[in-house]
Amino acid sequence: MNVIVFIKQVPGTTNVRMDPATGAMLRDPSDTVLNPLDEHAITEAAKIKDGQPGTVVTALTMGPPSAVKALQEACARGADQGVLLSHKAFAGSDTIATSRALAAAVRKLGPVDLILAGEKSIDGETGQVGPMTAAMLELPAVTFVRRLNLEGGRIRVQRLVEDGVEELAVTLPALVTVVRDINNPPLPSLRRYVMAKKMTFPVWGPEELGLKETDTGLKASPTRVVKVFSPKFARSTAIFRADGEAGLDASVQAVIDLLRTKEILKKGGA
Amino acid sequence: MEQNSNGIMVLAEVRGGAIHPVTREMVAWGRKLAGQFSRPVTCVIIGIDPDDPEDLIRYGADRVLSVNPGFTGNSPATPTAGLFVDVIREERPAIVIAPATTSGRTLMPIAAARLNTGLTADCTDLAIDPKDGLLLQTRPAIGGNVMATIKTPNTLPQMATVRPRSIRPLQPDSARRGQVLVKTYEMPDSWPEQLLSFIRDERKEINLEEAEIVVTGGKGMKTKENFALLEDLAAALGAGLGATRAAVEAGWAPFTRQVGLTGKTVAPKVYIAAGVSGKIQHLAGMITSETIIAVNEDPEAQMVKVADLAVIGDAPAVVEKLTKALIHLKNKRKGGA
């Protein structure tokens, strides 16, 4: 089987800054990790490989040259190889432009049986790139998956939806996005880390993907960030200081009084 | 798709073969955007035969479009998205919005990719730019530390998924009149996904999203043991118990309790935030609460600024004291009344 896993390098902390002029994310290039949900996707691919010898797992990412780190991490966790989509023409890609590049890379990699991806990244948090890429490749998009079993040319999956669990049988090829319930990613061995650190990966730009530069990046992105701001949600706040025993009592009484006004607590009483 | 496309299309949320109430919120957004422009608001229902389509007209829709009503209630994404694209192509709306639910977050990106247009995820606010009439799509960005407003300037339709509970439904108006239409599009003979079963989640615990009062704890609760104090407070109030992302990541609460952009969105009558700093990522999940009570050591915390009432002090100590006072009141009422 050919399994491709979409991965993303994300900031290691949530304290990323944004350039107020351009809306571009300002990242400290040294502080990055593999998107946590992608660890689950890679782990699932490795599980499939265990049950299906001869399976090749390819990690695919788009990002700056430093995203090689995320590919190495993916290989330490079970991917056999990786491909990096990196070129200045990709800069400023929104989810549509990113998906177009990923779809072109999947086509170039040859017939695929299964694409796995984390349900969303912790930085963008859109969850759009998986289903968009599936649509561009005319594959079914099976999202929010918490269990996956291979049954011949099909997969049987459980999708975690708001009010329960849907069970589906899906004919391959298909794209599956996973939620964290699906598995517990084990820590890779030191040996695998050492091996992965030595791996190198092909780097593809628009030319290798058969895309015009105008088909990628900001120019090919239908959405534009027009404003970035710190929101103002402020209400007029009644402030109580819980200093000392008296302050604490007065504060608690103020909360109880408000709960009464809102009829959360019955009126009257003490 | 330029000239005659000025309508606003709203995708109905279908769950368990019925229209989910979040659809009324989407219709309210549609109405708000239609605003001064007298644009028609069309609510599209895919795959089911709704019991009472006029309900959505009473809540603000001008047209209710039932697409392939006999098809299937809990349908897989491929055929549902196919019908969704068909109806968008025929109707040519300027704007398409859907709730940011598992269903909306699956169907919308598929449709946007097939229509080659832009899509913004998880918006908490929508507006029309008075200068050019384009949709302003606002969402928390980069881990919820700032808000970003996004436009789709050159392609149609402009698409957005919208957080449930980011608007309240309008008051129903039984005098409102509108059209109820049925559309049937051709469908393929088969598709790759087959729904085998659906197992409903029957857990009895208080549903955070529906709770009248929610108590949430953050890193300011300091330890897992302190965090457990919130369970007592929630029990004393009959409240749903929530947690911030930081508290979940610290292992103090399961992910199912997370309130915020990555977790659940709540809009209770009263929201009590104990030791919660109030990052935008969290605020996105609770800012529409009717009354907000913050308990925080830091008077400068964002949560204090958005609160109606703030107690400045050690969150675990205040929570413990408040719980004791509530239990005392309850016992007194039992004894006295």
XYZ file of C-alpha atoms in Angstrom:
607
model
C 0.000 0.000 0.000
C 0.999 3.580 -0.564
C 0.166 5.770 2.401
C 0.811 9.510 2.423
C 0.672 11.497 5.648
C 0.188 15.273 5.524
C 2.183 16.882 8.280
C 2.850 20.441 9.388
C 5.539 22.114 11.373
C 3.912 24.381 13.937
C 5.191 26.858 16.517
C 6.274 25.178 19.722
C 4.454 27.685 21.853
C 1.194 29.459 21.258
C 2.935 32.805 21.749
C 3.429 33.511 18.086
C 3.319 37.065 16.922
C 1.756 38.388 13.774
C 3.099 41.177 11.605
C 0.358 43.800 12.004
C 1.078 45.219 8.539
C 0.920 42.029 6.465
C -0.899 39.595 8.726
C 1.984 37.156 8.260
C 2.895 34.988 11.207
C 6.209 35.834 12.835
C 7.746 32.619 14.034
C 10.861 31.896 15.955
C 12.316 29.327 13.546
C 14.105 27.468 16.315
C 10.971 26.853 18.366
C 8.886 24.451 16.299
C 7.318 21.040 16.707
C 5.433 18.522 14.611
C 1.722 19.375 14.830
C 0.459 17.160 17.688
C -2.459 15.646 15.736
C -0.032 14.720 12.948
C 1.828 12.491 15.419
C -1.399 10.524 15.667
C -1.695 10.374 11.867
C 1.885 9.089 11.514
C 1.337 6.552 14.303
C -1.748 5.249 12.496
C 0.218 4.944 9.252
C 2.927 3.000 11.103
C 0.233 0.669 12.511
C -1.088 -0.006 9.015
C 2.430 -0.750 7.858
C 2.907 -3.256 10.686
C -0.170 -5.182 9.540
C 0.543 -4.780 5.853
C 4.208 -5.481 5.025
C 5.423 -3.712 1.900
C 3.495 -0.561 2.737
C 5.378 2.636 2.010
C 4.610 5.628 4.231
C 5.513 9.043 2.817
C 5.349 12.187 4.939
C 4.472 15.286 2.919
C 4.722 18.853 4.137
C 4.760 22.389 2.812
C 6.793 24.939 4.686
C 10.080 26.761 5.020
C 13.382 24.824 4.593
C 13.436 24.319 8.373
C 10.339 22.084 8.031
C 12.856 19.303 7.334
C 12.813 18.907 11.114
C 9.147 17.909 11.006
C 9.875 15.360 8.252
C 12.694 13.889 10.339
C 10.373 13.648 13.315
C 7.788 11.896 11.113
C 10.420 9.414 9.925
C 11.517 8.761 13.506
C 7.869 7.971 14.230
C 7.418 5.555 11.350
C 7.424 7.245 7.942
C 9.781 5.694 5.371
C 10.440 8.846 3.385
C 9.440 12.456 3.130
C 8.936 15.254 0.631
C 9.214 18.961 1.371
C 7.276 21.498 -0.680
C 9.257 24.668 -0.255
C 9.688 27.674 -2.512
C 9.323 31.420 -2.155
C 6.376 31.253 -4.573
C 4.433 29.287 -1.925
C 4.639 32.140 0.586
C 1.310 33.502 1.766
C -0.693 30.451 0.659
C -4.148 30.179 2.188
C -5.862 26.827 2.606
C -6.944 26.637 -1.068
C -3.454 27.427 -2.408
C -1.859 25.025 0.092
C -4.278 22.279 -0.896
C -3.565 22.833 -4.590
C 0.170 22.322 -4.006
C -0.415 19.243 -1.834
C -2.798 17.746 -4.417
C -0.179 18.258 -7.156
C 2.450 16.570 -4.979
C 0.166 13.587 -4.289
C -0.374 13.166 -8.044
C 3.368 13.305 -8.643
C 3.986 10.660 -5.994
C 1.902 8.191 -8.002
C -1.121 6.073 -7.108
C -2.016 6.468 -3.460
C -4.251 4.191 -1.393
C -4.693 6.243 1.733
C -3.914 9.800 2.798
C -3.844 10.510 6.528
C -3.770 13.913 8.189
C -4.365 15.423 11.604
C -7.852 16.897 11.830
C -6.325 20.380 12.117
C -3.121 22.175 13.018
C -2.740 23.928 16.336
C -1.625 27.179 14.716
C -4.091 27.756 11.867
C -6.848 25.626 13.404
C -8.918 25.618 10.208
C -9.116 21.866 9.532
C -9.691 22.765 5.870
C -6.595 21.567 4.053
C -7.414 17.847 4.354
C -10.959 17.945 2.908
C -10.001 20.584 0.303
C -7.106 18.470 -0.979
C -9.349 15.398 -1.069
C -11.895 17.339 -3.158
C -9.180 18.455 -5.588
C -8.026 14.842 -5.947
C -11.653 13.662 -6.232
C -11.190 11.419 -3.203
C -13.683 11.005 -0.381
C -12.819 13.090 2.698
C -13.460 11.132 5.871
C -13.024 13.544 8.767
C -12.845 13.349 12.590
C -11.846 9.668 12.576
C -11.227 7.950 15.930
C -10.825 4.327 14.743
C -9.494 2.941 11.499
C -9.302 -0.672 10.370
C -8.138 -1.953 7.044
C -10.382 -4.558 5.410
C -9.067 -5.504 1.997
C -9.522 -2.589 -0.360
C -11.721 -0.819 2.150
C -11.378 0.848 5.496
C -13.854 0.678 8.312
C -13.793 3.860 10.371
C -15.502 5.477 13.318
C -16.119 9.220 13.067
C -16.485 11.241 16.256
C -19.369 13.662 15.704
C -21.248 15.953 18.111
C -23.844 13.519 19.387
C -22.177 10.169 18.927
C -20.079 7.925 16.726
C -20.715 7.171 13.056
C -19.385 3.941 11.608
C -18.584 3.938 7.899
C -17.074 1.608 5.334
C -15.052 3.528 2.753
C -13.636 2.208 -0.495
C -10.008 3.205 -1.038
C -8.382 5.460 -2.096
C -9.544 7.989 0.477
C -8.325 10.818 2.677
C -8.821 10.435 6.423
C -8.340 13.116 9.079
C -7.780 11.826 12.593
C -8.635 13.063 16.084
C -6.490 12.415 19.131
C -8.640 9.503 20.338
C -7.338 7.310 17.543
C -4.119 6.148 19.235
C -1.410 6.975 21.756
C 1.728 7.871 19.837
C 4.662 6.050 21.445
C 7.960 7.846 21.928
C 10.279 6.754 19.130
C 13.476 5.002 20.126
C 16.746 6.897 20.212
C 17.964 4.652 17.401
C 15.138 5.797 15.126
C 15.811 9.430 15.976
C 19.487 9.046 15.127
C 18.569 7.339 11.859
C 15.956 9.980 10.951
C 18.373 12.835 11.669
C 20.561 11.550 8.842
C 17.748 11.455 6.310
C 17.432 14.005 3.549
C 14.336 14.800 1.535
C 13.566 16.008 -1.983
C 12.461 19.637 -2.089
C 9.798 20.467 -4.663
C 8.732 23.886 -5.889
C 6.055 24.934 -8.398
C 8.155 23.680 -11.323
C 8.501 20.140 -9.951
C 4.740 20.122 -9.271
C 3.864 21.321 -12.770
C 2.272 24.467 -11.349
C 2.753 27.992 -12.607
C 4.086 30.350 -9.958
C 0.813 32.261 -10.290
C -1.039 29.086 -9.227
C 0.643 29.181 -5.836
C 1.122 31.401 -2.831
C -0.595 34.654 -2.054
C -1.559 35.343 -5.686
C -3.477 32.084 -5.941
C -5.147 32.480 -2.551
C -8.798 33.528 -2.731
C -8.761 34.841 0.847
C -6.915 37.888 2.158
C -6.220 38.918 5.721
C -7.367 42.547 5.734
C -7.049 43.389 9.402
C -5.387 42.007 12.514
C -6.389 43.363 15.869
C -6.648 42.697 19.561
C -10.339 42.410 20.215
C -12.200 44.642 22.602
C -14.673 42.604 24.544
C -14.506 44.775 27.659
C -17.589 45.102 29.826
C -17.959 47.458 32.758
C -16.603 45.345 35.550
C -17.537 45.487 39.217
C -14.312 44.645 41.031
C -14.071 43.014 44.449
C -10.774 42.354 46.180
C -10.593 39.141 48.156
C -7.977 40.560 50.512
C -8.067 39.099 54.009
C -11.021 37.327 55.576
C -13.357 40.329 55.270
C -12.480 40.910 51.621
C -12.998 37.242 50.829
C -16.399 37.213 52.547
C -17.534 40.388 50.788
C -16.389 38.986 47.419
C -18.210 35.695 47.906
C -21.332 37.584 48.985
C -21.133 39.737 45.822
C -20.997 36.600 43.667
C -23.956 35.085 45.511
C -25.950 38.314 45.139
C -25.296 38.325 41.390
C -26.312 34.658 41.098
C -29.566 35.589 42.851
C -30.186 38.488 40.483
C -29.706 36.078 37.596
C -32.069 33.622 39.286
C -29.426 30.925 39.411
C -29.998 30.897 43.168
C -33.394 31.319 44.723
C -34.034 34.804 46.045
C -34.501 35.407 49.733
C -32.836 33.155 52.284
C -29.679 34.332 53.972
C -20.955 34.429 -11.163
C -21.021 38.218 -10.913
C -24.152 40.236 -11.554
C -27.204 38.515 -10.233
C -25.627 36.907 -7.238
C -26.506 38.894 -4.181
C -28.243 36.344 -2.026
C -27.060 34.801 1.203
C -27.184 31.032 1.510
C -27.229 29.315 4.868
C -26.610 25.571 5.213
C -28.958 23.844 7.647
C -27.369 21.531 10.219
C -28.943 18.088 9.858
C -28.541 15.664 12.745
C -30.386 12.436 13.305
C -32.678 13.114 10.359
C -33.859 16.466 11.726
C -32.874 20.123 11.558
C -30.671 21.078 14.489
C -31.512 24.365 16.314
C -28.064 25.822 15.466
C -29.606 26.402 12.020
C -31.682 29.234 13.531
C -28.438 30.938 14.568
C -27.151 30.676 11.011
C -30.390 32.203 9.732
C -29.904 35.047 12.256
C -26.432 35.659 10.794
C -27.929 35.632 7.309
C -30.548 38.185 8.347
C -27.898 40.388 9.942
C -25.795 40.347 6.768
C -28.835 40.927 4.575
C -29.435 44.021 6.693
C -29.768 47.205 4.750
C -29.264 45.434 1.425
C -32.586 43.575 1.231
C -30.705 40.476 0.112
C -32.706 37.263 0.234
C -31.660 34.728 2.869
C -32.022 31.161 1.631
C -31.701 28.220 3.979
C -30.648 24.995 2.256
C -31.580 21.647 3.784
C -29.895 18.653 2.182
C -31.146 15.086 2.189
C -34.081 15.146 4.610
C -37.732 15.983 4.447
C -38.053 18.563 7.237
C -41.120 18.377 9.490
C -41.611 22.111 9.718
C -39.600 24.089 7.139
C -41.660 27.216 7.948
C -39.915 27.282 11.322
C -36.841 28.701 9.587
C -38.948 31.374 7.902
C -40.356 32.412 11.276
C -36.735 32.695 12.462
C -35.730 34.956 9.580
C -35.228 33.018 6.320
C -36.868 34.279 3.128
C -36.642 30.962 1.321
C -36.222 27.392 2.479
C -34.772 25.094 -0.140
C -35.148 21.402 0.459
C -32.579 19.590 -1.700
C -33.216 15.921 -2.577
C -35.396 15.533 0.515
C -35.838 11.802 0.193
C -32.172 10.995 -0.078
C -30.944 10.172 3.422
C -30.648 11.836 6.781
C -27.169 11.051 7.997
C -25.531 10.923 4.636
C -21.827 10.546 3.894
C -19.885 13.623 2.804
C -19.371 12.792 -0.883
C -23.000 12.779 -2.093
C -24.054 15.535 0.342
C -21.226 17.812 -0.771
C -22.144 17.012 -4.392
C -25.710 18.230 -3.855
C -24.425 21.259 -1.939
C -22.202 22.242 -4.890
C -25.109 21.689 -7.308
C -27.405 24.023 -5.396
C -24.694 26.694 -4.985
C -24.000 26.565 -8.741
C -27.646 27.006 -9.569
C -28.478 29.633 -6.950
C -25.250 31.641 -7.311
C -25.309 33.212 -3.842
C -22.790 35.927 -2.948
C -22.259 34.433 0.490
C -22.516 30.892 1.848
C -22.324 30.241 5.578
C -22.586 27.048 7.602
C -22.145 26.197 11.264
C -18.598 25.194 12.238
C -19.724 21.709 13.274
C -18.191 18.403 12.182
C -20.626 18.410 9.286
C -20.128 22.064 8.260
C -16.375 21.761 8.664
C -16.391 18.814 6.265
C -18.885 19.922 3.599
C -17.728 23.550 3.310
C -14.049 22.867 2.474
C -15.068 20.241 -0.091
C -17.485 22.705 -1.702
C -15.004 25.619 -1.593
C -12.312 23.510 -3.265
C -14.702 22.358 -5.987
C -15.918 25.929 -6.563
C -12.360 27.259 -6.360
C -13.267 29.979 -3.908
C -12.151 31.106 -0.460
C -13.327 29.718 2.859
C -12.699 31.059 6.350
C -13.007 28.633 9.250
C -14.659 29.140 12.594
C -15.663 32.776 12.349
C -16.891 34.474 15.497
C -18.125 37.576 13.696
C -19.410 38.415 10.231
C -20.214 41.794 8.744
C -20.531 43.513 5.379
C -17.894 46.067 4.478
C -19.921 49.200 3.664
C -17.237 50.322 1.200
C -17.314 47.385 -1.205
C -20.155 45.176 0.004
C -17.774 42.273 0.672
C -18.077 39.856 3.563
C -15.798 40.593 6.519
C -14.968 37.254 8.154
C -13.453 37.563 11.618
C -11.847 34.726 13.530
C -9.315 34.233 16.297
C -5.873 33.589 14.789
C -2.518 32.172 15.789
C -3.520 30.246 18.842
C -6.167 32.795 19.671
C -3.888 35.660 20.613
C -5.306 38.063 18.065
C -8.310 38.353 15.788
C -7.966 38.408 12.026
C -10.504 39.781 9.569
C -10.471 38.028 6.231
C -12.039 38.874 2.884
C -12.608 36.887 -0.286
C -12.197 39.760 -2.773
C -12.123 38.126 -6.201
C -14.150 34.911 -6.181
C -17.720 33.943 -5.417
C -19.307 32.782 -3.303
C -17.587 34.120 -0.198
C -17.716 31.190 2.200
C -17.366 30.948 5.978
C -18.075 28.475 8.734
C -19.366 30.176 11.848
C -18.992 29.126 15.454
C -22.239 27.909 17.000
C -23.405 30.229 19.771
C -21.725 33.245 18.200
C -25.146 34.851 17.737
C -28.534 34.355 19.350
C -31.474 33.250 17.194
C -33.967 35.994 16.365
C -37.335 36.078 18.081
C -39.649 33.924 15.963
C -42.253 35.931 14.053
C -45.322 33.900 13.124
C -46.403 36.618 10.680
C -43.266 36.233 8.535
C -43.930 34.760 5.109
C -41.514 33.090 2.729
C -41.110 30.416 0.099
C -40.605 26.718 0.729
C -39.167 24.990 -2.341
C -37.953 21.523 -3.237
C -35.043 20.921 -5.621
C -33.929 17.581 -6.918
C -30.570 17.071 -8.562
C -29.281 14.006 -10.299
C -27.066 11.838 -8.141
C -24.422 9.242 -8.942
C -25.396 5.575 -8.520
C -22.886 5.017 -5.760
C -20.156 6.701 -3.734
C -17.170 5.457 -1.760
C -18.619 5.803 1.751
C -21.363 3.678 3.257
C -22.849 4.560 6.630
C -23.015 1.330 8.655
C -24.307 2.505 12.001
C -24.665 5.414 14.368
C -24.151 5.046 18.090
C -25.670 7.898 20.039
C -23.688 9.218 22.979
C -25.939 8.621 25.999
C -23.738 9.963 28.747
C -25.755 11.663 31.436
C -23.306 14.322 32.556
C -24.376 17.943 32.156
C -23.863 18.997 28.573
C -21.571 22.007 28.648
C -23.080 23.552 25.556
C -26.575 23.450 26.984
C -25.837 24.265 30.629
C -27.434 27.378 32.098
C -24.356 27.977 34.208
C -20.778 26.970 33.466
C -17.802 26.905 35.821
C -14.417 26.839 34.115
C -10.944 26.541 35.584
C -7.580 27.535 34.161
C -3.936 27.472 35.118
C -4.665 29.901 37.963
C -6.137 26.949 39.877
C -2.440 26.014 40.241
C -2.715 22.249 40.925
C -4.782 19.268 39.884
C -6.069 18.950 43.457
C -7.203 22.572 43.439
C -8.831 22.057 40.078
C -10.938 19.306 41.636
C -12.452 21.980 43.924
C -14.323 23.192 40.857
C -16.232 19.914 40.691
C -17.708 20.725 44.093
C -18.563 24.251 43.006
C -20.173 22.955 39.798
C -22.149 20.385 41.807
C -23.344 23.037 44.264
C -24.574 25.196 41.389
C -25.803 22.440 39.070
C -23.296 23.826 36.588
C -21.422 22.336 33.668
C -17.683 22.067 34.327
C -15.270 23.460 31.753
C -11.517 23.855 31.436
C -9.081 25.975 29.473
C -6.686 24.474 26.967
C -3.829 24.989 29.432
C -5.724 23.083 32.141
C -6.473 20.248 29.710
C -2.858 20.126 28.577
C -1.761 19.997 32.203
C -3.891 16.870 32.558
C -6.332 18.415 35.045
C -9.392 17.812 32.877
C -10.270 15.745 29.808
C -10.409 17.344 26.358
C -14.213 16.964 26.301
C -14.359 19.762 28.888
C -12.272 22.229 26.935
C -13.944 25.569 26.275
C -12.518 27.742 23.531
C -11.685 27.805 19.888
C -10.351 24.243 19.843
C -12.979 22.997 22.247
C -16.599 23.771 22.922
C -18.448 27.054 22.591
C -20.812 27.950 25.398
C -23.172 30.859 25.990
C -24.729 30.245 29.409
C -26.653 32.648 31.587
C -23.695 32.805 33.961
C -20.081 31.878 33.215
C -17.659 31.625 36.124
C -13.996 31.649 35.090
C -11.646 30.687 37.920
C -7.968 31.287 37.338
C -8.509 31.844 33.624
C -6.325 34.522 32.026
C -8.632 34.994 29.045
C -6.619 34.363 25.893
C -8.643 35.051 22.777
C -8.593 31.318 22.032
C -10.620 30.863 25.226
C -12.776 33.981 24.900
C -13.899 32.775 21.462
C -15.647 29.914 23.220
C -17.548 31.893 25.873
C -17.663 35.613 25.133
C -21.369 35.574 24.282
C -22.228 34.407 27.825
C -24.889 36.615 29.371
C -23.025 37.288 32.619
C -19.329 36.648 33.221
C -17.748 36.292 36.645
C -13.953 36.205 36.795
C -11.833 35.072 39.722
C -8.198 35.951 39.188
C -5.118 37.079 41.066
C -4.145 39.448 38.289
C -6.367 42.548 38.036
C -4.937 43.131 34.551
C -6.002 39.710 33.221
C -8.064 39.854 30.038
C -10.768 37.746 31.711
C -11.181 40.418 34.391
C -11.711 43.051 31.704
C -14.445 41.105 29.958
C -16.221 40.186 33.199
C -19.297 41.801 34.694
C -18.026 40.954 38.148
C -14.423 40.194 39.033
C -12.996 38.906 42.273
C -9.294 39.722 42.559
C -7.688 37.065 44.676
C -6.371 33.523 44.888
C -8.727 31.473 42.689
C -8.606 28.178 44.676
C -9.275 30.028 47.958
C -12.201 31.974 46.511
C -13.660 28.856 44.862
C -13.458 26.905 48.114
C -15.070 29.704 50.107
C -17.822 30.226 47.542
C -18.599 26.499 47.455
C -18.852 26.389 51.245
C -21.163 29.401 51.267
C -23.409 27.834 48.602
C -23.613 24.505 50.440
C -24.373 26.386 53.655
C -27.209 28.261 51.905
C -28.624 25.065 50.485
C -28.621 23.292 53.830
C -30.226 26.279 55.491
C -32.983 26.319 52.884
C -33.588 22.600 53.359
C -33.706 23.036 57.131
C -35.658 26.303 57.235
C -38.230 26.086 54.451
